[in-house]
PDB file of C-alpha atoms in Angstrom:
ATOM      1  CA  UNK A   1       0.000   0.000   0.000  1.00  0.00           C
ATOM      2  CA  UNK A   2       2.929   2.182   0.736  1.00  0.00           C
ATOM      3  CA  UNK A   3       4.722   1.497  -2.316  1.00  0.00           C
ATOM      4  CA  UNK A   4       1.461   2.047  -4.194  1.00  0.00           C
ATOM      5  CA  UNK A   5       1.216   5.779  -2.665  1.00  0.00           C
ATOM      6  CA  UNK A   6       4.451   6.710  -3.454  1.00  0.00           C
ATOM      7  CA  UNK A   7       3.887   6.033  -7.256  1.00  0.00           C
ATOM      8  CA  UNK A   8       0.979   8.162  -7.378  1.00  0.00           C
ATOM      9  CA  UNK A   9       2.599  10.829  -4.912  1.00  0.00           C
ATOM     10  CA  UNK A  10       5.829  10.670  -7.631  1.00  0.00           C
ATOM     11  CA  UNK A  11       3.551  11.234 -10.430  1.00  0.00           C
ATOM     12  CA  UNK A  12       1.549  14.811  -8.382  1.00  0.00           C
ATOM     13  CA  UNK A  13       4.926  15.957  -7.893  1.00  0.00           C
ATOM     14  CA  UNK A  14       6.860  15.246 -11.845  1.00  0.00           C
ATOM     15  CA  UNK A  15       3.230  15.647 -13.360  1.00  0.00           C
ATOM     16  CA  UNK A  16       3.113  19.183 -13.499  1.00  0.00           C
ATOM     17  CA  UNK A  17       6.799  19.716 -13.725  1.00  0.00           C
ATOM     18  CA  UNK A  18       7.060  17.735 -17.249  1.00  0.00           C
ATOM     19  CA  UNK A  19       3.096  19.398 -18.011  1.00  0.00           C
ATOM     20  CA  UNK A  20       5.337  22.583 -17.777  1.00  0.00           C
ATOM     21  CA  UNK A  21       7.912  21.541 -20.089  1.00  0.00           C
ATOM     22  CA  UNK A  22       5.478  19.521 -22.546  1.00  0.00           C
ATOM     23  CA  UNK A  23       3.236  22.958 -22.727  1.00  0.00           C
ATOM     24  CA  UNK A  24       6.126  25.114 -24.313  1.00  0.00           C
ATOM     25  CA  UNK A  25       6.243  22.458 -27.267  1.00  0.00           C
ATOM     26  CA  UNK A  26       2.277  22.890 -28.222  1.00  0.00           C
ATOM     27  CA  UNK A  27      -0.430  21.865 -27.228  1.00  0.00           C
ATOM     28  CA  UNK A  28      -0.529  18.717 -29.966  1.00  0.00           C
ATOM     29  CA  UNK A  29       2.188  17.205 -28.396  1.00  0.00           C
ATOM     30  CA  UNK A  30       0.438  17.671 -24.547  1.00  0.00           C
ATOM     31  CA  UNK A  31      -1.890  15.526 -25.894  1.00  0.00           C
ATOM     32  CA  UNK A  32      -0.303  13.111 -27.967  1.00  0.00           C
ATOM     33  CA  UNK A  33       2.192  12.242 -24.688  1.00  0.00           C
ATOM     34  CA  UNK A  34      -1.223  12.315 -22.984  1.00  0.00           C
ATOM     35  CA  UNK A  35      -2.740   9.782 -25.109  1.00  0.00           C
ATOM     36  CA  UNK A  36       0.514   7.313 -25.530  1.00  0.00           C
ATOM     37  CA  UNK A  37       0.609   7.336 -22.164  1.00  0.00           C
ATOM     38  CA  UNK A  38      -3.182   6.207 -21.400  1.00  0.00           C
ATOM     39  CA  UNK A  39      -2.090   3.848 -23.845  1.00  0.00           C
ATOM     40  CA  UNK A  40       0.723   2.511 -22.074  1.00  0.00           C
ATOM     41  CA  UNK A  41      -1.144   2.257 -18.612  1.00  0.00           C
ATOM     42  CA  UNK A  42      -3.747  -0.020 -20.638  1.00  0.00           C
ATOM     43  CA  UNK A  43      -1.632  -2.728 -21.863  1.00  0.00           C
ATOM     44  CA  UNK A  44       0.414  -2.703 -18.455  1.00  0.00           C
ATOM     45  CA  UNK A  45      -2.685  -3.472 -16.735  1.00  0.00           C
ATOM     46  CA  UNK A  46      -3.935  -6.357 -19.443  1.00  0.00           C
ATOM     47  CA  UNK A  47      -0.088  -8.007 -18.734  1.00  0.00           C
ATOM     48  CA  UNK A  48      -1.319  -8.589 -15.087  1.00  0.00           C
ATOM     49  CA  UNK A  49      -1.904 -11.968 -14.594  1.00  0.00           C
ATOM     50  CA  UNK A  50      -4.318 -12.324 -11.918  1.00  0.00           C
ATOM     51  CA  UNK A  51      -6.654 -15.325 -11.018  1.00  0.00           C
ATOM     52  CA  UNK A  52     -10.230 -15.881 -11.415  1.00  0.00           C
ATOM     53  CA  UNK A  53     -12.418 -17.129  -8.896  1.00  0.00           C
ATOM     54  CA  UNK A  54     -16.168 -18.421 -10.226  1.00  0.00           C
ATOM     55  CA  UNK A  55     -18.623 -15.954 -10.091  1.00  0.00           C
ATOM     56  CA  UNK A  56     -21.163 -15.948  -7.397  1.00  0.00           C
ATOM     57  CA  UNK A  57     -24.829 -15.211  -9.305  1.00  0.00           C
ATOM     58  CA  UNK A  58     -26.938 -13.273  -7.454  1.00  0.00           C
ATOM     59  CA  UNK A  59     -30.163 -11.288  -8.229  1.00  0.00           C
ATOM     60  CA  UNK A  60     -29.597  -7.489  -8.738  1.00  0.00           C
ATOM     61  CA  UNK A  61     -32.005  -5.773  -5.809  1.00  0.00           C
ATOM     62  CA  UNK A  62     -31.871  -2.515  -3.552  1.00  0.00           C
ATOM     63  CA  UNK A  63     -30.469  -4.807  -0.856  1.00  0.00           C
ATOM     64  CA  UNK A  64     -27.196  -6.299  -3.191  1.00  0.00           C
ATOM     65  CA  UNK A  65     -26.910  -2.189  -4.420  1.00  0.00           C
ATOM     66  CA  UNK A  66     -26.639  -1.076  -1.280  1.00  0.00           C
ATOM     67  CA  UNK A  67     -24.736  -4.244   0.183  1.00  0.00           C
ATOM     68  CA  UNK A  68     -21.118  -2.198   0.957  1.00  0.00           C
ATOM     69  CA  UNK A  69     -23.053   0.541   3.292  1.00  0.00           C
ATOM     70  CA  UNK A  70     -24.589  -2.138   5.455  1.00  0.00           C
ATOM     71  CA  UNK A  71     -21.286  -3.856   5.510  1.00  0.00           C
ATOM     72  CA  UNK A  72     -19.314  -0.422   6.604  1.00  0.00           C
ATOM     73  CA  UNK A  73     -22.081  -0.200   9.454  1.00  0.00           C
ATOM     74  CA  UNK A  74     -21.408  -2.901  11.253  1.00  0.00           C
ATOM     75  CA  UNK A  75     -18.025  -2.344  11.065  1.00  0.00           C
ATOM     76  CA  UNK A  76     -16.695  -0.033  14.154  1.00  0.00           C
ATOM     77  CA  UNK A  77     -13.248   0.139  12.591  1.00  0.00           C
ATOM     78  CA  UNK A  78     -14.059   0.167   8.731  1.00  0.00           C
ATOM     79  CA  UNK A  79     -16.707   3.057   9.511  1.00  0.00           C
ATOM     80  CA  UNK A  80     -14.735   4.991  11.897  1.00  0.00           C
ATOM     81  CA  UNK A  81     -11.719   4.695   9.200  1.00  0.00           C
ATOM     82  CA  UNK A  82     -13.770   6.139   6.609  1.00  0.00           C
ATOM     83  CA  UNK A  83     -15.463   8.835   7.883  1.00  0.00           C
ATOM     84  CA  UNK A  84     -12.917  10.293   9.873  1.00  0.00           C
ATOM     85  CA  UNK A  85     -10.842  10.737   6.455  1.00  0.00           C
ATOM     86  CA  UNK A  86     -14.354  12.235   5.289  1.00  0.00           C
ATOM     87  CA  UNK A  87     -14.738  15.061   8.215  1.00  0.00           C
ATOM     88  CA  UNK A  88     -11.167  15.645   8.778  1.00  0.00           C
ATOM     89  CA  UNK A  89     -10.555  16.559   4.984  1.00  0.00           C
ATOM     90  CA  UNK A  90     -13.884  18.479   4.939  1.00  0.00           C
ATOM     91  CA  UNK A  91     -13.074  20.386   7.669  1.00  0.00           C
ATOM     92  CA  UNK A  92      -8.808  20.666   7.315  1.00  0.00           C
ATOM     93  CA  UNK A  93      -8.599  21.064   3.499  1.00  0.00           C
ATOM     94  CA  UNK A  94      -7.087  24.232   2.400  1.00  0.00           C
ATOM     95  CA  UNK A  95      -5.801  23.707  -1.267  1.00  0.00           C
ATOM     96  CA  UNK A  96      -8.476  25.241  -2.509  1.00  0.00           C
ATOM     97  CA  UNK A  97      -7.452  28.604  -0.893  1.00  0.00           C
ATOM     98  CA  UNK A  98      -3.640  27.996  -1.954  1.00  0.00           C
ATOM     99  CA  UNK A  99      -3.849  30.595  -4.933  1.00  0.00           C
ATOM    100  CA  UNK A 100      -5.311  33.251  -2.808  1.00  0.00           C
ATOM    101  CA  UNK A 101      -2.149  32.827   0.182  1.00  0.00           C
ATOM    102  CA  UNK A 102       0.356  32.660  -2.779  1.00  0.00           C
ATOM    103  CA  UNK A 103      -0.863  36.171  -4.136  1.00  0.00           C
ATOM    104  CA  UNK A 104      -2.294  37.628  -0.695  1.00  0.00           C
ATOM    105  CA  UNK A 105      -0.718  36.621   2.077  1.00  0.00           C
ATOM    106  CA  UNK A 106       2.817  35.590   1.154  1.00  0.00           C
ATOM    107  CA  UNK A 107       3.513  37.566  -1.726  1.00  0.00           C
ATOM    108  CA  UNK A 108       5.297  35.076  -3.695  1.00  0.00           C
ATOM    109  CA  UNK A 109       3.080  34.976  -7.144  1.00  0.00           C
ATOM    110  CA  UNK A 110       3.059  32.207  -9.691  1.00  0.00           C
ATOM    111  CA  UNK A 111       6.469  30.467  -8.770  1.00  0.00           C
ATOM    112  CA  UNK A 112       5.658  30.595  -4.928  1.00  0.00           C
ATOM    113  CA  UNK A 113       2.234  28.845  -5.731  1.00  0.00           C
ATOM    114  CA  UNK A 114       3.916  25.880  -7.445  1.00  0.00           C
ATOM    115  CA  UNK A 115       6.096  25.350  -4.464  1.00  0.00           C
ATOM    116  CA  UNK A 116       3.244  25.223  -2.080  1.00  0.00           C
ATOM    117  CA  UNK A 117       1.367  23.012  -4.691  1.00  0.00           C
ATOM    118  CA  UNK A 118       3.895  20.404  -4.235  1.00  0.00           C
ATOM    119  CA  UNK A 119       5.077  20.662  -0.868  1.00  0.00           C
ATOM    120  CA  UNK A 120       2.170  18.407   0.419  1.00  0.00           C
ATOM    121  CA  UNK A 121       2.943  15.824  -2.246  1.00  0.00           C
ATOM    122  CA  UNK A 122       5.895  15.954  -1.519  1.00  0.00           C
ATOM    123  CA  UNK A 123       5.705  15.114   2.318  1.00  0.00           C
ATOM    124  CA  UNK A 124       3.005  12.143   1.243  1.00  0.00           C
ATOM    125  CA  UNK A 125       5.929  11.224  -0.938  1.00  0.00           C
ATOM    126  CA  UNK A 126       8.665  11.188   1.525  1.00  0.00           C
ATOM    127  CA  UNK A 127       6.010   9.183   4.120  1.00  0.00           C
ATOM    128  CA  UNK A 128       5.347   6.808   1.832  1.00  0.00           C
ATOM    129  CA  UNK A 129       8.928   5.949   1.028  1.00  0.00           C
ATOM    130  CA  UNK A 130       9.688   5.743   4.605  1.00  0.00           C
ATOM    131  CA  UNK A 131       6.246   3.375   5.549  1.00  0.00           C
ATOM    132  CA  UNK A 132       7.619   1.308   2.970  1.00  0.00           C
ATOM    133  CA  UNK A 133      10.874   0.463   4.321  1.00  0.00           C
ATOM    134  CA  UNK A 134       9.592   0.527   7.558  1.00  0.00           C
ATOM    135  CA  UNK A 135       5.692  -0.715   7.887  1.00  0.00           C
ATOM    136  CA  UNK A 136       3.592  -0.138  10.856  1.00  0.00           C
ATOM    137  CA  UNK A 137       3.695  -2.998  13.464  1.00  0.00           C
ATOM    138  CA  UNK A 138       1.490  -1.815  16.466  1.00  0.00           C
ATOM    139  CA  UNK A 139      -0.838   0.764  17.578  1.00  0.00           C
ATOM    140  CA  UNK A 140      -2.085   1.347  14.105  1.00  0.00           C
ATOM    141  CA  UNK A 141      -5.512   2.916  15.438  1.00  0.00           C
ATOM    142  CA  UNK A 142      -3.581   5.223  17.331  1.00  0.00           C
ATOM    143  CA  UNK A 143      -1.393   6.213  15.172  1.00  0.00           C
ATOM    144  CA  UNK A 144      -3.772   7.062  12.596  1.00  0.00           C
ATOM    145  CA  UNK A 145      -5.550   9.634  14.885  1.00  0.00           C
ATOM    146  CA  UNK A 146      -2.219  11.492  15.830  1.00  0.00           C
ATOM    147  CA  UNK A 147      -1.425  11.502  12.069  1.00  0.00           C
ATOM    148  CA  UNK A 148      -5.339  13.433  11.371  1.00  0.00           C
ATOM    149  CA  UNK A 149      -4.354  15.507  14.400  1.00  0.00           C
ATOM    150  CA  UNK A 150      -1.050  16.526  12.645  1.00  0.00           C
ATOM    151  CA  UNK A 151      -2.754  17.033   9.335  1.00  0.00           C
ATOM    152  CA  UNK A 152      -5.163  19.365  12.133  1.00  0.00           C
ATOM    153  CA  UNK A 153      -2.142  21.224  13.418  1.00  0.00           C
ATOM    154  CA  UNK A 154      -0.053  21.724  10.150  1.00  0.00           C
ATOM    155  CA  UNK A 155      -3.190  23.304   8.733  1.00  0.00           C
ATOM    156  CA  UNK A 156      -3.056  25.727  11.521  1.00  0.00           C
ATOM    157  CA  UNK A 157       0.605  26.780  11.166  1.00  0.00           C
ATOM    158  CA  UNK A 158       0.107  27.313   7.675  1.00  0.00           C
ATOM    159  CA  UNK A 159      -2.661  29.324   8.210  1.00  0.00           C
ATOM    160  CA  UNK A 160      -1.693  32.011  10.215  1.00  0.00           C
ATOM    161  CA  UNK A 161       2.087  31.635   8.616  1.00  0.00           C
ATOM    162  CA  UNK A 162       3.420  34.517   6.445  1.00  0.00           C
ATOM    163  CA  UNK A 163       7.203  33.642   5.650  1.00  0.00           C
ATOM    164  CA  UNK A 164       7.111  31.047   2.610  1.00  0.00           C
ATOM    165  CA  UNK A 165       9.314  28.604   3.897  1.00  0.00           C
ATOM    166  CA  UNK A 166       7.431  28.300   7.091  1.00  0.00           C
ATOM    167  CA  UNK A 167       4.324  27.521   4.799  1.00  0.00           C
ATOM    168  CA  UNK A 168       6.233  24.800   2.981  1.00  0.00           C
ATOM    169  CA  UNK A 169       7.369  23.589   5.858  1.00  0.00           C
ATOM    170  CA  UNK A 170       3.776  23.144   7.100  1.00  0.00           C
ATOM    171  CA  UNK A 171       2.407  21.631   3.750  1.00  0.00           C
ATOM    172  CA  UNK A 172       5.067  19.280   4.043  1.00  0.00           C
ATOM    173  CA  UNK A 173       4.251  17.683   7.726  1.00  0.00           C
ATOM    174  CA  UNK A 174       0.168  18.273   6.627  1.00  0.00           C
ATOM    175  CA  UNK A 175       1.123  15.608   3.370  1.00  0.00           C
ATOM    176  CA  UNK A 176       3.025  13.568   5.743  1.00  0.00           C
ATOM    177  CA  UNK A 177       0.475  13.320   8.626  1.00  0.00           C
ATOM    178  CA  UNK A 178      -2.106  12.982   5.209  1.00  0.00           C
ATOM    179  CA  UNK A 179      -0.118   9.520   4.223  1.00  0.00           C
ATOM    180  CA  UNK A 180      -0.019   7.562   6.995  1.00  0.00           C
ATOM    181  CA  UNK A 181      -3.815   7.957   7.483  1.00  0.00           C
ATOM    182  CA  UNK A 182      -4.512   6.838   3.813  1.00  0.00           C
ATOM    183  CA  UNK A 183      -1.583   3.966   4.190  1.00  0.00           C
ATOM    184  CA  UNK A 184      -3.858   3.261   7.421  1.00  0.00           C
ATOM    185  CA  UNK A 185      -7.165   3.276   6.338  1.00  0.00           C
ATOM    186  CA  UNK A 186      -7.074   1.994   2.816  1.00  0.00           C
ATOM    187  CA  UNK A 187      -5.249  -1.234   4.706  1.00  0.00           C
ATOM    188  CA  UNK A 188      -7.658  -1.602   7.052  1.00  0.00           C
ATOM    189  CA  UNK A 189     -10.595  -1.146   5.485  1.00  0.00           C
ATOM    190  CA  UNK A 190      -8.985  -3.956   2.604  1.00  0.00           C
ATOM    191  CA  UNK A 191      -7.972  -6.295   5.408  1.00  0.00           C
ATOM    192  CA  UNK A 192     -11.222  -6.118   7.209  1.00  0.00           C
ATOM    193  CA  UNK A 193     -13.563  -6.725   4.058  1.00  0.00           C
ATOM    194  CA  UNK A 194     -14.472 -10.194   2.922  1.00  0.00           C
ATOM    195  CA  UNK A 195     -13.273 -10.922  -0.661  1.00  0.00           C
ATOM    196  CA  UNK A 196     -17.055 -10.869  -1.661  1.00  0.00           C
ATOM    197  CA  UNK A 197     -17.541  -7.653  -0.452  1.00  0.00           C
ATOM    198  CA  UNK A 198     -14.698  -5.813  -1.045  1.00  0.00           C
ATOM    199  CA  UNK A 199     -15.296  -4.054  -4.457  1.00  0.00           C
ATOM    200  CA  UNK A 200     -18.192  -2.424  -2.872  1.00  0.00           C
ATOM    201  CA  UNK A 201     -16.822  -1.783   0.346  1.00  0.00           C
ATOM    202  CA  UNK A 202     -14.459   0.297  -2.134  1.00  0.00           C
ATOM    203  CA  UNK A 203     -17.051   1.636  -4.194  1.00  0.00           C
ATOM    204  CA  UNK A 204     -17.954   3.431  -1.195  1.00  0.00           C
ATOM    205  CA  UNK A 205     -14.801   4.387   0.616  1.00  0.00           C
ATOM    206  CA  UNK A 206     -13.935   6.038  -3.298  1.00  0.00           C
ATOM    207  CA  UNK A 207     -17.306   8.277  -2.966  1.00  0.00           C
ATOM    208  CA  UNK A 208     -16.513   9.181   0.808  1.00  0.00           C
ATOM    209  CA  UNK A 209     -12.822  10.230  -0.962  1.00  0.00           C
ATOM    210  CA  UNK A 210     -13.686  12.190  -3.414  1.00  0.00           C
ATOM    211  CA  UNK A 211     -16.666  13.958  -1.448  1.00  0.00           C
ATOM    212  CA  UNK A 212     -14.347  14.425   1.001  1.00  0.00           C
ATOM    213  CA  UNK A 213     -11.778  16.498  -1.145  1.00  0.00           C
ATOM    214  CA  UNK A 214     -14.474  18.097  -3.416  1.00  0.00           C
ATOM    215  CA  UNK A 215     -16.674  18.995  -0.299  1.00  0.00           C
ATOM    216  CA  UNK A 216     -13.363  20.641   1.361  1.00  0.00           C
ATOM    217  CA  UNK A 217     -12.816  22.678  -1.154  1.00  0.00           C
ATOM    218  CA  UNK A 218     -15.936  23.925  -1.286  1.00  0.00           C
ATOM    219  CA  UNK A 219     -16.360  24.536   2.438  1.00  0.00           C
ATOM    220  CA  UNK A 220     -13.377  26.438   2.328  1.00  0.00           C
ATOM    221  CA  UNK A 221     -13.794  28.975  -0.402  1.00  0.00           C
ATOM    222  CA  UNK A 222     -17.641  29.097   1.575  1.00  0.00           C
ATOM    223  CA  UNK A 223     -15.795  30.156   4.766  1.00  0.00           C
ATOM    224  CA  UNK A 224     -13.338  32.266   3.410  1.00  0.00           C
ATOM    225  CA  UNK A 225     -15.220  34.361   1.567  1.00  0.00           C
ATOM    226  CA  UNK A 226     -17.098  35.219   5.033  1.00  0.00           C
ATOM    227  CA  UNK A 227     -14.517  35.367   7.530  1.00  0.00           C
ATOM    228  CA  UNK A 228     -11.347  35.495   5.129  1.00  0.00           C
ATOM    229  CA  UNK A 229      -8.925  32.611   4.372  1.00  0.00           C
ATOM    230  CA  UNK A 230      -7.026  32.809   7.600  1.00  0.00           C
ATOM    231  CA  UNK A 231      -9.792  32.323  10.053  1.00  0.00           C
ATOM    232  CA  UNK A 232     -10.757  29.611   6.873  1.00  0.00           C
ATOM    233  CA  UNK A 233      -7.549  27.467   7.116  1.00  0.00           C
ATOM    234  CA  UNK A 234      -6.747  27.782  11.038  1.00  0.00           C
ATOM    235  CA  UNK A 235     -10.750  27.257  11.971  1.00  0.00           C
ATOM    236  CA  UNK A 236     -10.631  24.031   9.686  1.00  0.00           C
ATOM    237  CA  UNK A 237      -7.780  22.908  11.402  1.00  0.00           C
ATOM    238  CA  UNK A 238      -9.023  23.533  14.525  1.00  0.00           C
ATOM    239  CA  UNK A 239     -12.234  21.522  13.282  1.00  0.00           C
ATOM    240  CA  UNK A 240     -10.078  18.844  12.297  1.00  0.00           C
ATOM    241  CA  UNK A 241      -8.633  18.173  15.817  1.00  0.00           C
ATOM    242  CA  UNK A 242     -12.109  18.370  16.899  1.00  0.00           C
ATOM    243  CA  UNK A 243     -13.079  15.561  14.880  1.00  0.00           C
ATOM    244  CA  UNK A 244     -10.040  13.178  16.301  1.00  0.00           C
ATOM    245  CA  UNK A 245     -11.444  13.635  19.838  1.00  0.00           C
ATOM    246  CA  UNK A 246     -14.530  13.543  19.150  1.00  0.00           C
ATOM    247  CA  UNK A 247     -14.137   9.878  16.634  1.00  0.00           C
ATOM    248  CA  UNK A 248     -11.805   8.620  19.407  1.00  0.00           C
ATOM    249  CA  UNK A 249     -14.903   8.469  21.932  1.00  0.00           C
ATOM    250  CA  UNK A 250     -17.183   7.270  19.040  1.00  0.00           C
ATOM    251  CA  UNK A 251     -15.060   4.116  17.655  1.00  0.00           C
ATOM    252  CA  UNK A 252     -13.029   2.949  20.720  1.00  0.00           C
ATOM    253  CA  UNK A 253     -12.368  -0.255  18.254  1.00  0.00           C
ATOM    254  CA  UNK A 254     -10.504   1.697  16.271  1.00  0.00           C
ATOM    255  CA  UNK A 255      -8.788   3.815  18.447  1.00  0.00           C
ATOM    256  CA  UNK A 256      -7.430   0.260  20.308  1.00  0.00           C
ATOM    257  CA  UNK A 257      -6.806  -1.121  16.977  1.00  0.00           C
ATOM    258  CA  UNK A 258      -3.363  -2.796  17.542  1.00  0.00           C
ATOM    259  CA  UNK A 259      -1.975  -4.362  14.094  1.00  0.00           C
ATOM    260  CA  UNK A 260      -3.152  -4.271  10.781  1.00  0.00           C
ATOM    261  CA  UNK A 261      -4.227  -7.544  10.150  1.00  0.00           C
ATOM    262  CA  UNK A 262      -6.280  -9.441  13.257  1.00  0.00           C
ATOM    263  CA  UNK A 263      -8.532 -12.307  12.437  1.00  0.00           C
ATOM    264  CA  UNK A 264     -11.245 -11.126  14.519  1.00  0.00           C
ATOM    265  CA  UNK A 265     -10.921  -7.500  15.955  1.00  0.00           C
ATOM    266  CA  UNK A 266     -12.643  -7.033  19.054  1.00  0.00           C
ATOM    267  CA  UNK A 267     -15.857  -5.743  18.688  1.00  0.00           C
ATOM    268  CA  UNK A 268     -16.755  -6.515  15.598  1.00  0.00           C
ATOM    269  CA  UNK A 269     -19.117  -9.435  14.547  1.00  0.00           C
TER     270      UNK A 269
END
C-alpha cells in the first residue's frame, strides 16, 4: 500500500513539472504524450496476470446495491476509518485557498504557488517511502488519529504563517500526517472486508474520498469568503482536531486497533 502511494505521490509531484515543459512544445504534443501514455497504462494493466475465482450469481435488488453501506455499518473500525478521512478533509482542506495565500498573504506569485502546490505531495511522498521500508507494526488505530491531528495542526501553522518557507514547511508535515492515514485506512478497510464484499466496500470508501476532497474545497472557499482565508484554514484545522477527539470516543475499536491484520478485531461481529 505504501509502495502504491508513493507512485501516485511521484507522479503529483513530476506531473506538473514535465506538463510545464510539454506545454512550451504545443499543445498537440500535450496531448499526444497524454494519449501514448493512457495507452501505455492499458496494456500494463492487461499483462497482469491475476486469477479468477467463479462468479457468485446473485439477483440485482436494492439490498445487493446497497450491500457495501450495510457492511461499513457494522463495522466499528471500517466506519470509523472512513469517515474520519471524510470530516477531517472536509473540515482541514485548504488547497483550494492555496492561490489566494500565494498572491495575498505571502507575496510570492506564480512560482511561490507551485512550491506550495507540491510541498504536500511531496511530504506524502517522503512518508510513503519511509512506511515502505519501515511498515507499521502496532498501535495502528492510534497512530492514525495522531497523524489526522497533525494534518489538524499543520493546517493551523500554515494558516496564520506569512514567511514562505514556514508555509512549505507546514504543507510538508500536513502531506506527511495525510499519508499515513490513507496507508492506514485503505489497509484496514482492505484487510477487514471479505473478498465478496470488497469491491463495494471500495465503491464506497472512493465516494466518501472524493466527497471528502471536493466537499473541502468547497467549504473552504464558503468560509473564506465570510470570515477570510485565515480564520478559513486555522478554523478548519481547529475543526479537524475536533473531529479526532470527538471519533476517538465514538469508535473505541478503532482507536485500540493494535496491528493491521487481526482475524477477529474485538468488537466486531
Amino acid at each position: 500500500m505504501a509502495l502504491s502511494s508513493s507512485a501516485g505521490q511521484t507522479g503529483i509531484i513530476l506531473g506538473p513539472a514535465v506538463g510545464g515543459f510539454l506545454y512550451v512544445a504545443g499543445a498537440p504534443v500535450v496531448y499526444a504524450t497524454a494519449a501514448g501514455l493512457f495507452v501505455l497504462a492499458h496494456v500494463l494493466v492487461a499483462c497482469v496476470r491475476t486469477g479468477r475465482a467463479a462468479p457468485v450469481s446473485q439477483p440485482v435488488s436494492l439490498e445487493s446495491l446497497f450491500a457495501g453501506i450495510a457492511f461499513i455499518k457494522g463495522r466499528p473500525v471500517v466506519l470509523g476509518a472512513i469517515s474520519l478521512d471524510l470530516f477531517a478533509v472536509l473540515l482541514g482542506g485548504a488547497t483550494a485557498l492555496l492561490p489566494i495565500y500565494a498572491r495575498d498573504i505571502l507575496g510570492t506569485g506564480a512560482w511561490g504557488l507551485g512550491l506550495l502546490r507540491s510541498a504536500p505531495a511531496i511530504g506524502a511522498l517522503a512518508m510513503a517511502i519511509f512506511l515502505a521500508h519501515r511498515p507499521l507494526e502496532r498501535h495502528v488505530g492510534r497512530v492514525m488519529f495522531a497523524a489526522v491531528a497533525l494534518f489538524g495542526l499543520a493546517t493551523m501553522v500554515f494558516g496564520v504563517s506569512r514567511w514562505l518557507p514556514l508555509s512549505m514547511l507546514a504543507l510538508v508535515v500536513l502531506g506527511a500526517g495525510d499519508m499515513v492515514s490513507v496507508v492506514i485506512r485503505t489497509s484496514l478497510v482492505q484487510l477487514d472486508t471479505p473478498d465478496a464484499m470488497r469491491g463495494r466496500v471500495s465503491a464506497v470508501n472512493s465516494v466518501f474520498v472524493g466527497a471528502s476532497n471536493q466537499l473541502g474545497e468547497f467549504e473552504s472557499g464558503m468560509v473564506a469568503g465570510m470570515l477570510g482565508p485565515v480564520p478559513s484554514v486555522v478554523l478548519g484545522g481547529l475543526g479537524t482536531l475536533l473531529v479526532v477527539a470527538l471519533w476517538m470516543r465514538l469508535f473505541p475499536t478503532l482507536t485500540h486497533r493494535d496491528r493491521l491484520r487481526e482475524a477477529h478485531p474485538a468488537g466486531e461481529g
